[in-house]
Short mmCIF file of N, CA and C in Angstrom, two decimals:
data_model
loop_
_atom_site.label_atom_id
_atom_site.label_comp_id
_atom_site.label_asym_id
_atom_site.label_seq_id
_atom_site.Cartn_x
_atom_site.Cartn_y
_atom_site.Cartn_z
N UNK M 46 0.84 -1.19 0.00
CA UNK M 46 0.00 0.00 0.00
C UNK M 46 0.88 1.25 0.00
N UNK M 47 0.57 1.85 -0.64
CA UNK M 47 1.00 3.22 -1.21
C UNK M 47 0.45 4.93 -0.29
N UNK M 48 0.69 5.75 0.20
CA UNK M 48 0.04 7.08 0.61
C UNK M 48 1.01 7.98 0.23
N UNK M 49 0.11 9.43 0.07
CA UNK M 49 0.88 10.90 -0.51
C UNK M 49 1.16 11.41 1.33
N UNK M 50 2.07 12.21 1.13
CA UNK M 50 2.50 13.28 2.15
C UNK M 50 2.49 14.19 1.58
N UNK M 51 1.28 15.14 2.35
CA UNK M 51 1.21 15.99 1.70
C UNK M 51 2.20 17.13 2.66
N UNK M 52 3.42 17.33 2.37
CA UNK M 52 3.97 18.49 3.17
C UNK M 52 3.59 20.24 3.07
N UNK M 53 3.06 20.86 3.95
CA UNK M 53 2.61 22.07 3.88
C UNK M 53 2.43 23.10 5.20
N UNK M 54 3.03 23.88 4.98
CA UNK M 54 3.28 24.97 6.35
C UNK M 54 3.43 24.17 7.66
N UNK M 55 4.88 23.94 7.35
CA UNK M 55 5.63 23.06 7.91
C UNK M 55 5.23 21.96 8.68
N UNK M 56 3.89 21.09 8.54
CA UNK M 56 3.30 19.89 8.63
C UNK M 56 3.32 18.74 7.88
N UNK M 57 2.79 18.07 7.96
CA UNK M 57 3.02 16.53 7.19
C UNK M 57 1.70 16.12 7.38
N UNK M 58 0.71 15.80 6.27
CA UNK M 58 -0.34 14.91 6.22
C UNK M 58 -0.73 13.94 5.28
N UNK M 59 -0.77 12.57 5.87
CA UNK M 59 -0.71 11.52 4.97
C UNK M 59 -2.24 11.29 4.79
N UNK M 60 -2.06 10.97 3.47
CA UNK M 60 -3.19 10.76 2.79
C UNK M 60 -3.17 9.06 2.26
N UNK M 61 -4.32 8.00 2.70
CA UNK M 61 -3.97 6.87 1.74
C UNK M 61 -4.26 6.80 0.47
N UNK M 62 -3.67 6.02 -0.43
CA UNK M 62 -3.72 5.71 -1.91
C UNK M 62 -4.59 4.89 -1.86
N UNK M 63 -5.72 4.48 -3.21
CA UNK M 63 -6.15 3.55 -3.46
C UNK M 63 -5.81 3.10 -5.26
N UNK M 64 -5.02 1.95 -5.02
CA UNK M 64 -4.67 1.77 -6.79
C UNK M 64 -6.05 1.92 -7.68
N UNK M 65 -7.10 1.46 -7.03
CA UNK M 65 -8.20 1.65 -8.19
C UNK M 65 -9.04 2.74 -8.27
N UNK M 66 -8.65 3.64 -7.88
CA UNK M 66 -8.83 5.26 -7.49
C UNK M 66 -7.73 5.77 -7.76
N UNK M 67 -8.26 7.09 -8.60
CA UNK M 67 -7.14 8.13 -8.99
C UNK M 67 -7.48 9.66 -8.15
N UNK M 68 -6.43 10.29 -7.78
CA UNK M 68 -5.86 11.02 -6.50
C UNK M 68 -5.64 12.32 -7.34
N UNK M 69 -6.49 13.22 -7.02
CA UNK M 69 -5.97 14.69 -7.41
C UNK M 69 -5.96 15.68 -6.46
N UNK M 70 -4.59 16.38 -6.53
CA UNK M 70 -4.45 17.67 -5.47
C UNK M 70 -4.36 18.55 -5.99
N UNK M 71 -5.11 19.77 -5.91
CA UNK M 71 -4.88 21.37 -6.15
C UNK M 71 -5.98 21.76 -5.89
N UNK M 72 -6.52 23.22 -6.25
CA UNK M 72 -7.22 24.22 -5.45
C UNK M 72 -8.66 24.10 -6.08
N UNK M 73 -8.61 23.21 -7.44
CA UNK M 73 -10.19 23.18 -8.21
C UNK M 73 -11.14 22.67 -7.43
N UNK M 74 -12.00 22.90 -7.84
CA UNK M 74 -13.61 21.92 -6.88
C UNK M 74 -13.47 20.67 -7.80
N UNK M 75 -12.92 19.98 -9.13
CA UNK M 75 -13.26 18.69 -9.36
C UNK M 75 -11.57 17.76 -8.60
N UNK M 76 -10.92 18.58 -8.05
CA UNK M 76 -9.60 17.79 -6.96
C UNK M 76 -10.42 17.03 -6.18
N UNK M 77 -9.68 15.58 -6.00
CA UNK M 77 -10.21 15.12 -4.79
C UNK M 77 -9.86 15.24 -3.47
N UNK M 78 -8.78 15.93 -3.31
CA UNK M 78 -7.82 16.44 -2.00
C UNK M 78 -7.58 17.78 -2.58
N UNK M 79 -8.81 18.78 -2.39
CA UNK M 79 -8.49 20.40 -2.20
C UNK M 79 -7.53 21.33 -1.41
N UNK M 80 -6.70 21.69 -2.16
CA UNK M 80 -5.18 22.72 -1.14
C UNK M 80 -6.21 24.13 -0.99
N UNK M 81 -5.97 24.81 -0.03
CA UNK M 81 -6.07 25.91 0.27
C UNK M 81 -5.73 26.99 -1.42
N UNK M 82 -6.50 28.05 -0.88
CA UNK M 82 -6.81 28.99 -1.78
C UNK M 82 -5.37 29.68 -2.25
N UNK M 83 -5.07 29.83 -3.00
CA UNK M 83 -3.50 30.70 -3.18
C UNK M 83 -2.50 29.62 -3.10
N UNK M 84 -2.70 28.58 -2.69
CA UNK M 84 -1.80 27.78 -2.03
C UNK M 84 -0.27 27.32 -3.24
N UNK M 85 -1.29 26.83 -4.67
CA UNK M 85 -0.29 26.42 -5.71
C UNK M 85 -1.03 26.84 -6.74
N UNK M 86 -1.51 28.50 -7.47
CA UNK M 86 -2.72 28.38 -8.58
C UNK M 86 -2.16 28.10 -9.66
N UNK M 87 -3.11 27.60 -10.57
CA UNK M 87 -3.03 26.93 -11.65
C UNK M 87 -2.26 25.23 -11.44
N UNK M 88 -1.55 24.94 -10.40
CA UNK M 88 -0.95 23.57 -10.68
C UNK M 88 -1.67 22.60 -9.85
N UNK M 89 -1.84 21.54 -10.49
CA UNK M 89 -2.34 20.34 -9.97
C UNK M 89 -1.49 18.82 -10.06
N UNK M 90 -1.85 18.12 -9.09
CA UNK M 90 -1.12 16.42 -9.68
C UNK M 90 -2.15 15.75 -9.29
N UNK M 91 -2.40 14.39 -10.72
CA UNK M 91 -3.00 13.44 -10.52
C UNK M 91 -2.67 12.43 -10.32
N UNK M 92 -2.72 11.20 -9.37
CA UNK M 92 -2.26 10.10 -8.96
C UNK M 92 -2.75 8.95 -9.56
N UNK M 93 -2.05 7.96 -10.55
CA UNK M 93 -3.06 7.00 -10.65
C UNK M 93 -2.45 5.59 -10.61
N UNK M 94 -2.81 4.36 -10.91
CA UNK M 94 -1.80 3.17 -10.59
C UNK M 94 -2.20 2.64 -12.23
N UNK M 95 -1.18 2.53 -12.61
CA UNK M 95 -1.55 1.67 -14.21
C UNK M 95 -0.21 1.05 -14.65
N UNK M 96 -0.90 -0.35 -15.02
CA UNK M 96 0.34 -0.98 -15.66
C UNK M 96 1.39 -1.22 -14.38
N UNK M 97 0.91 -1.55 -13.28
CA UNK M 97 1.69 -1.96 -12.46
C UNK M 97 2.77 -0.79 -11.21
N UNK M 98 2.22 0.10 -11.68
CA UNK M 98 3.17 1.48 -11.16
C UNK M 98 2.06 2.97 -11.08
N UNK M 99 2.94 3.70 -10.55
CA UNK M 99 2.37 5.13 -9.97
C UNK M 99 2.64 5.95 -10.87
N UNK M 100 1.85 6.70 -11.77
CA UNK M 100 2.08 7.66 -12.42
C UNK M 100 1.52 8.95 -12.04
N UNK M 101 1.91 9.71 -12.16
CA UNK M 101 1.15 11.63 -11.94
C UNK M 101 1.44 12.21 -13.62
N UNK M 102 0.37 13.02 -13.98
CA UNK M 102 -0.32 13.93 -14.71
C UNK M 102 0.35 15.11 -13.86
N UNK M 103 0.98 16.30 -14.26
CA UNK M 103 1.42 17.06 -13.24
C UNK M 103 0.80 18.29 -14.17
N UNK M 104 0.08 19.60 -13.37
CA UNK M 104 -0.36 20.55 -14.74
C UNK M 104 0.03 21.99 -13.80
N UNK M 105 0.90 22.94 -14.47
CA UNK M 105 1.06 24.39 -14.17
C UNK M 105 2.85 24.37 -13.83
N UNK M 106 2.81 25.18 -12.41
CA UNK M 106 4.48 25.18 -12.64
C UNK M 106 4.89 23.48 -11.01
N UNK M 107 4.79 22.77 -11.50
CA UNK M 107 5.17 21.52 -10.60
C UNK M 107 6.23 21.31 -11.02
N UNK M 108 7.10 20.51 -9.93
CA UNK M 108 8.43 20.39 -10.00
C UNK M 108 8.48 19.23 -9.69
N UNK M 109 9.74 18.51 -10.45
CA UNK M 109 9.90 17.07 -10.09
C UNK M 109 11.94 16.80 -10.59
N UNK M 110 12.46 16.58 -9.15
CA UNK M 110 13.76 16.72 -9.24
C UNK M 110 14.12 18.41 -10.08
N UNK M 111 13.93 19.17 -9.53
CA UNK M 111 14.17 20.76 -9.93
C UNK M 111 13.78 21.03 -11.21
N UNK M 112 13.20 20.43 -12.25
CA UNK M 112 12.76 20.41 -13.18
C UNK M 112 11.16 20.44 -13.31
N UNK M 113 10.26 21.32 -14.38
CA UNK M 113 9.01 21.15 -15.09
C UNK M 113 8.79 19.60 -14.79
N UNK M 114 7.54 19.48 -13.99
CA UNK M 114 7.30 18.21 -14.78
C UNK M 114 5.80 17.79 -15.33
N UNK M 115 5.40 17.07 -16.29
CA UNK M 115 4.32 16.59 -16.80
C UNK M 115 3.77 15.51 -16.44
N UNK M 116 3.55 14.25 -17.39
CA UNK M 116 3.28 12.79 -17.02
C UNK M 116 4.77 12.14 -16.52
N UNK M 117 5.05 11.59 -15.42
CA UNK M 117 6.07 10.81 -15.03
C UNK M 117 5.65 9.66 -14.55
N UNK M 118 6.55 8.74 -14.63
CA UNK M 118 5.92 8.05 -13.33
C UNK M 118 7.07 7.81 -12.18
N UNK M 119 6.33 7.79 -10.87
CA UNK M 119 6.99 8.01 -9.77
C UNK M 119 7.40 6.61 -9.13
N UNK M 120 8.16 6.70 -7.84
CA UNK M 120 8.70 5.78 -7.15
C UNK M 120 8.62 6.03 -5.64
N UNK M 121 8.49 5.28 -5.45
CA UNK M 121 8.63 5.40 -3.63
C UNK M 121 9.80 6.18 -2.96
N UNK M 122 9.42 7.19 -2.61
CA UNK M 122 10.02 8.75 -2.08
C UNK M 122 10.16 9.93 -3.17
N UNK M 123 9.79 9.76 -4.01
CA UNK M 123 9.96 11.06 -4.84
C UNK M 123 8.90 11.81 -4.71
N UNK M 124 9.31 13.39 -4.95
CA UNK M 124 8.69 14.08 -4.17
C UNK M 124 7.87 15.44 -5.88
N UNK M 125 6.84 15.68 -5.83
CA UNK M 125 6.66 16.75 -6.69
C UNK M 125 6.66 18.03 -5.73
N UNK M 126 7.01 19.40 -6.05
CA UNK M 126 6.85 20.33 -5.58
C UNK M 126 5.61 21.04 -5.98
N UNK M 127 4.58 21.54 -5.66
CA UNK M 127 3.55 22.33 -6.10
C UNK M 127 4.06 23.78 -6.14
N UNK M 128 4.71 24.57 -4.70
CA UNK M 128 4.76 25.75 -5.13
C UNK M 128 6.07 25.57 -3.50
N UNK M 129 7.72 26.28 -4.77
CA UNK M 129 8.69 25.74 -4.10
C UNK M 129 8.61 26.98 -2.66
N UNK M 130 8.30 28.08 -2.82
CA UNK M 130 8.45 29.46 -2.03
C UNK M 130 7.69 28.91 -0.59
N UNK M 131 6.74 28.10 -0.94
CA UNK M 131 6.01 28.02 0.61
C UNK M 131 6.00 26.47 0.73
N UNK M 132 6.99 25.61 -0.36
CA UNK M 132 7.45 24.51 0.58
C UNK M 132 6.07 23.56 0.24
N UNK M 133 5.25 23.77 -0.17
CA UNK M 133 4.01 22.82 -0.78
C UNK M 133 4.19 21.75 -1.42
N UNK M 134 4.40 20.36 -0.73
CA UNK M 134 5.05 19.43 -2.16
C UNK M 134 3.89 18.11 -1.79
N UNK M 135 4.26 17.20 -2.59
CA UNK M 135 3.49 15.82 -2.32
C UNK M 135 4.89 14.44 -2.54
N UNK M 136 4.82 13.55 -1.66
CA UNK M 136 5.60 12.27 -1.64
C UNK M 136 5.15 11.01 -1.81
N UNK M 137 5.31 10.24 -2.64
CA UNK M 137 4.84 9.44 -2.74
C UNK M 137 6.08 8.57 -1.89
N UNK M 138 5.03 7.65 -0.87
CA UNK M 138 5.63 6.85 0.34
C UNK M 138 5.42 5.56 0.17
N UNK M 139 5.89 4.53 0.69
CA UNK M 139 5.33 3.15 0.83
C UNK M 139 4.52 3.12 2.53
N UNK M 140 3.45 2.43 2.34
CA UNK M 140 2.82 2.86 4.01
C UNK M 140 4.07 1.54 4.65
N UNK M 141 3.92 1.87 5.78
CA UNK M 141 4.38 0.91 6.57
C UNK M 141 5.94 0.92 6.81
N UNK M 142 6.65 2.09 6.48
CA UNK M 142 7.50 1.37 6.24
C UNK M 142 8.56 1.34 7.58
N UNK M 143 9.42 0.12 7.67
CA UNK M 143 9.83 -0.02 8.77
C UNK M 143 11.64 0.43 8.86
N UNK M 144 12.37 0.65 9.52
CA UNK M 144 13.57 0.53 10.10
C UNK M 144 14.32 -0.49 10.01
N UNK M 145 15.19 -0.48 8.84
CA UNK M 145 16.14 -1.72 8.75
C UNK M 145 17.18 -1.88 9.88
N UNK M 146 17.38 -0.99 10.71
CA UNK M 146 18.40 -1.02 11.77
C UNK M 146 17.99 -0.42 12.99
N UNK M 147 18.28 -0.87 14.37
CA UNK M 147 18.34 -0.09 15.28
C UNK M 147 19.57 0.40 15.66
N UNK M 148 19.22 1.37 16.35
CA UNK M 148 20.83 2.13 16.91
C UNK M 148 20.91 2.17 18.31
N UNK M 149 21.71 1.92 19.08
CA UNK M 149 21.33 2.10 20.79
C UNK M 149 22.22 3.50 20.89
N UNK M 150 21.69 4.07 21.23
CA UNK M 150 22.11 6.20 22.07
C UNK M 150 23.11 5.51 23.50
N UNK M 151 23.04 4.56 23.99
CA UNK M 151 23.75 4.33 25.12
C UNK M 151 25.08 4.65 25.03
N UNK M 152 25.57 5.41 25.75
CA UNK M 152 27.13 5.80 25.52
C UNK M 152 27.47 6.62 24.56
N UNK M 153 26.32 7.14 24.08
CA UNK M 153 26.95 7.86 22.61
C UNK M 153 26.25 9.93 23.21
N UNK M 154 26.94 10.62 22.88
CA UNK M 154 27.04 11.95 23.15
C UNK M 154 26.22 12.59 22.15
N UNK M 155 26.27 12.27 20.71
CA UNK M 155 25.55 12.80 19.79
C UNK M 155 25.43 11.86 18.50
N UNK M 156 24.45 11.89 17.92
CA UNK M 156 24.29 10.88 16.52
C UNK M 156 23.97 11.89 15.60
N UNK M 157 25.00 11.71 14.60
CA UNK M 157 25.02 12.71 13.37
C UNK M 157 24.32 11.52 12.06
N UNK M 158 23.24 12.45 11.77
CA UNK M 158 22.30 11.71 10.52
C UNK M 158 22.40 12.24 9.42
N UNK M 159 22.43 11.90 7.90
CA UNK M 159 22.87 12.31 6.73
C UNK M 159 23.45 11.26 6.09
N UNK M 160 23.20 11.76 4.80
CA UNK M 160 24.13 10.73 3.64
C UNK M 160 25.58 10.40 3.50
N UNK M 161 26.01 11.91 4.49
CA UNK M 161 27.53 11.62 4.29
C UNK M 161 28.01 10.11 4.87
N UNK M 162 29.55 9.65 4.54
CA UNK M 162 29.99 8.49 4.80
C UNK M 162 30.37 9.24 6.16
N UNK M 163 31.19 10.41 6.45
CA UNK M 163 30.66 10.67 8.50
C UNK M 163 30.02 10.05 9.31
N UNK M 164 28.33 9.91 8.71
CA UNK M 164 27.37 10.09 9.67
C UNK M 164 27.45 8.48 10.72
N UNK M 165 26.95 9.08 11.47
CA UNK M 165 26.55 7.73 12.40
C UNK M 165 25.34 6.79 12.35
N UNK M 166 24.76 7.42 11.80
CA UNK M 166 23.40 6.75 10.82
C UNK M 166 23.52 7.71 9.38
N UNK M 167 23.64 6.47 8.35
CA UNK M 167 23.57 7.04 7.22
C UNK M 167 22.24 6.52 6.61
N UNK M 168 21.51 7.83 5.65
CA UNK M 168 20.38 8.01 4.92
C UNK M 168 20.65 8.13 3.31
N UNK M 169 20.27 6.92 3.02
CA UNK M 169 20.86 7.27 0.99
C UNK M 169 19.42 7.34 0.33
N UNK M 170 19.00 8.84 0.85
CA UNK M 170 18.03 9.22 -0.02
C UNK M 170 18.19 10.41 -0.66
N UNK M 171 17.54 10.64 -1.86
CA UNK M 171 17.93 12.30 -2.09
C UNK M 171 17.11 13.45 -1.29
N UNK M 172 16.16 12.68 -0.41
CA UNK M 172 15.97 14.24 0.15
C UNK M 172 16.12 14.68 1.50
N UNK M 173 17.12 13.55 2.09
CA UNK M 173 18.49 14.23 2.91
C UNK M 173 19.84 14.64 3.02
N UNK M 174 20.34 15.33 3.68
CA UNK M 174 20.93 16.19 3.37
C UNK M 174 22.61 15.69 3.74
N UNK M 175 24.02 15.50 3.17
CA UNK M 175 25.12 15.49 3.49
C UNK M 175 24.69 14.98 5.30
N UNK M 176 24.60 16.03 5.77
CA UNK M 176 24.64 16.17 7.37
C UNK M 176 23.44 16.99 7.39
N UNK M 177 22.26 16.87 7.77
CA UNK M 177 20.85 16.67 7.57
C UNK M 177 20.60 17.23 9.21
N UNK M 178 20.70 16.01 10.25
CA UNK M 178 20.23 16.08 11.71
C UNK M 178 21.05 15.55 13.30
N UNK M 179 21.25 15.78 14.17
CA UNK M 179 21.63 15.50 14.78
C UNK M 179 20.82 14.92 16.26
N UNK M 180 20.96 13.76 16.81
CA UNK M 180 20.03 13.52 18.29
C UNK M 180 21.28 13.50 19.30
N UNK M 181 20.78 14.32 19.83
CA UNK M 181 22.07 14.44 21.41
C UNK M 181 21.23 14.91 22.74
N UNK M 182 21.85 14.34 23.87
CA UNK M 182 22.00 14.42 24.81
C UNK M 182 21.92 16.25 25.90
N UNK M 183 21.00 16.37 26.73
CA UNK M 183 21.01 17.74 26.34
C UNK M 183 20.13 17.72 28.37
N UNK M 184 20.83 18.51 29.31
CA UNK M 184 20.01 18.21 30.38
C UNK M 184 19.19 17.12 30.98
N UNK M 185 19.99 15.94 30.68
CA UNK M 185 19.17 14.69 30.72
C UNK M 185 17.66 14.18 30.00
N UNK M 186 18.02 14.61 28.71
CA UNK M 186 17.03 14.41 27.47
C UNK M 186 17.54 14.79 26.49
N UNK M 187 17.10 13.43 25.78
CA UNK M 187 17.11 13.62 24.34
C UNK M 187 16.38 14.14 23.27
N UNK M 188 17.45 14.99 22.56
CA UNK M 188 16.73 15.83 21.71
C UNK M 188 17.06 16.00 20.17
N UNK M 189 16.48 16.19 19.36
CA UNK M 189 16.89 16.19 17.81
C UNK M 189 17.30 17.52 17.44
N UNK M 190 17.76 18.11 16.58
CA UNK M 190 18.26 19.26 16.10
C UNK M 190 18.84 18.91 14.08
N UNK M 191 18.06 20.21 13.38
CA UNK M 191 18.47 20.13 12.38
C UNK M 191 19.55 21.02 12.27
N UNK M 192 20.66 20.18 11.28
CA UNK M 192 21.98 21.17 11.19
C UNK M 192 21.50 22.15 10.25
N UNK M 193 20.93 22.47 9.74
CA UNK M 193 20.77 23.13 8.54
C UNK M 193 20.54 22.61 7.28
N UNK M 194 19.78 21.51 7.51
CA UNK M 194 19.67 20.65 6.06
C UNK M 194 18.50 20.93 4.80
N UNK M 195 19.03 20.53 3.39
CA UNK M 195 18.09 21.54 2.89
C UNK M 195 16.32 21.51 3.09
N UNK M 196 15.99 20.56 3.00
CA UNK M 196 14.66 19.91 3.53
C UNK M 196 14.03 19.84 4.32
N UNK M 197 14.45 20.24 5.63
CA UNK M 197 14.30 20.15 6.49
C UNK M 197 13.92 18.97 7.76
N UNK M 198 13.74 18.99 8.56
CA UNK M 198 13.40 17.81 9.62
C UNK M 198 12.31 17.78 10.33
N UNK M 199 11.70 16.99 10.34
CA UNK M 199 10.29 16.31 10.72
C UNK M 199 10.01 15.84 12.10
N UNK M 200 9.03 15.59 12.95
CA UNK M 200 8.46 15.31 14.16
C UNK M 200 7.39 14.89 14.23
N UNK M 201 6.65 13.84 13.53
CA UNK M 201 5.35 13.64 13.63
C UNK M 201 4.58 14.76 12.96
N UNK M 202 4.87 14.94 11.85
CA UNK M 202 4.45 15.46 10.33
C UNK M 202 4.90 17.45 11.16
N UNK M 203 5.84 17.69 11.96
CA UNK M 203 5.87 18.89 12.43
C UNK M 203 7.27 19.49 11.76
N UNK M 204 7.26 20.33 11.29
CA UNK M 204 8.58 20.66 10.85
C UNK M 204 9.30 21.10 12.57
N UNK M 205 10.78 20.57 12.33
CA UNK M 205 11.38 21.50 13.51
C UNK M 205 12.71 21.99 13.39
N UNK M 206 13.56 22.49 14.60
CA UNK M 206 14.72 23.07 14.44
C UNK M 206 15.40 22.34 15.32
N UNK M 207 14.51 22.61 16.71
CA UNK M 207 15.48 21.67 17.74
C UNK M 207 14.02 21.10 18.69
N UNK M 208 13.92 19.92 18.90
CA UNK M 208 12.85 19.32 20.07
C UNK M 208 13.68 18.30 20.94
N UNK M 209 12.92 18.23 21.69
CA UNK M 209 13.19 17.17 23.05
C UNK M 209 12.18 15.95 22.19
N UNK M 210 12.86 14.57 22.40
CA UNK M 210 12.49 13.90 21.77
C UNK M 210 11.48 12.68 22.70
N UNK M 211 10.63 12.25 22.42
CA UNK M 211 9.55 11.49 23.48
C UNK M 211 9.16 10.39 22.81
N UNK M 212 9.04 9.16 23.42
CA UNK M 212 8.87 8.03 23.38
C UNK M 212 8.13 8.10 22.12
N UNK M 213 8.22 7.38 21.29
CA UNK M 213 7.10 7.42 19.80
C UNK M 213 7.75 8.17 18.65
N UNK M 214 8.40 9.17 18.93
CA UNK M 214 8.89 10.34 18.11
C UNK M 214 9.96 9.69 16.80
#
């Protein structure tokens, strides 16, 4: 099973997919997931499953890997941009997905996250960053902090900078 993230003013809301249902986002009344007014005008994406895979219809100024994009078809994490200035995009996710590794924090001062070969947990996706995030130790709690990565960092669909981190998180 398949769902969109819809990222927007600095939140995260997942939406599920249905392959035999096709998925449209933007501001028209015939969208089936309506964005706010101003939000992306003129651009829309349609979601659909054919031939075994995810394709989007993309219409106005949408972005896909920094580029225009039209009909593509997508993959699990790629992301379209609707409107790049306020960060409006959609992801196509796999639901469920789990953690190939655990890490134990015991003894450790700080965990540096990113693609770089540095990191202490490495991420080989493109939409994290070299050195992306950090979880450290901080008044007897743990807390996350983004270094400055381009994408930013997440909390239970919350964009953040720096949080104290809590069971679930």
């Amino acid at each position: 099973m398949y769902e969109i993230r819809l990222y927007q003013n600095d939140r995260v809301k997942v939406i599920p997919l249905n392959p035999k249902k096709e998925m449209s986002f933007g501001e028209g009344e015939n969208c089936s997931c309506i964005l706010p007014e101003n939000s992306c005008p003129g651009s829309s994406v349609t979601f659909a499953f054919q031939n075994g895979s995810w394709e989007a219809e993309c219409r106005g100024t949408v972005l896909y890997e920094g580029k225009p994009a039209g009909h593509i078809k997508v993959r699990n994490g790629d992301m379209l941009v609707l409107n790049r200035n306020t960060h409006l995009a959609l992801q196509l996710a796999e639901k469920g997905e789990e953690p190939e590794e655990v890490i134990s924090l015991t003894g450790m001062g700080e965990l540096l996250i990113g693609r770089a070969p540095g990191c202490a947990l490495q991420l080989k996706h493109k939409r994290v960053s070299g050195s992306h995030a950090k979880v450290y130790q901080s008044n007897g709690q743990w807390r996350l902090g983004d270094v400055n990565s381009t994408n930013g960092t997440f909390v239970k669909g919350r964009k953040i900078r720096d949080c104290v981190l809590k069971e679930g998180d």
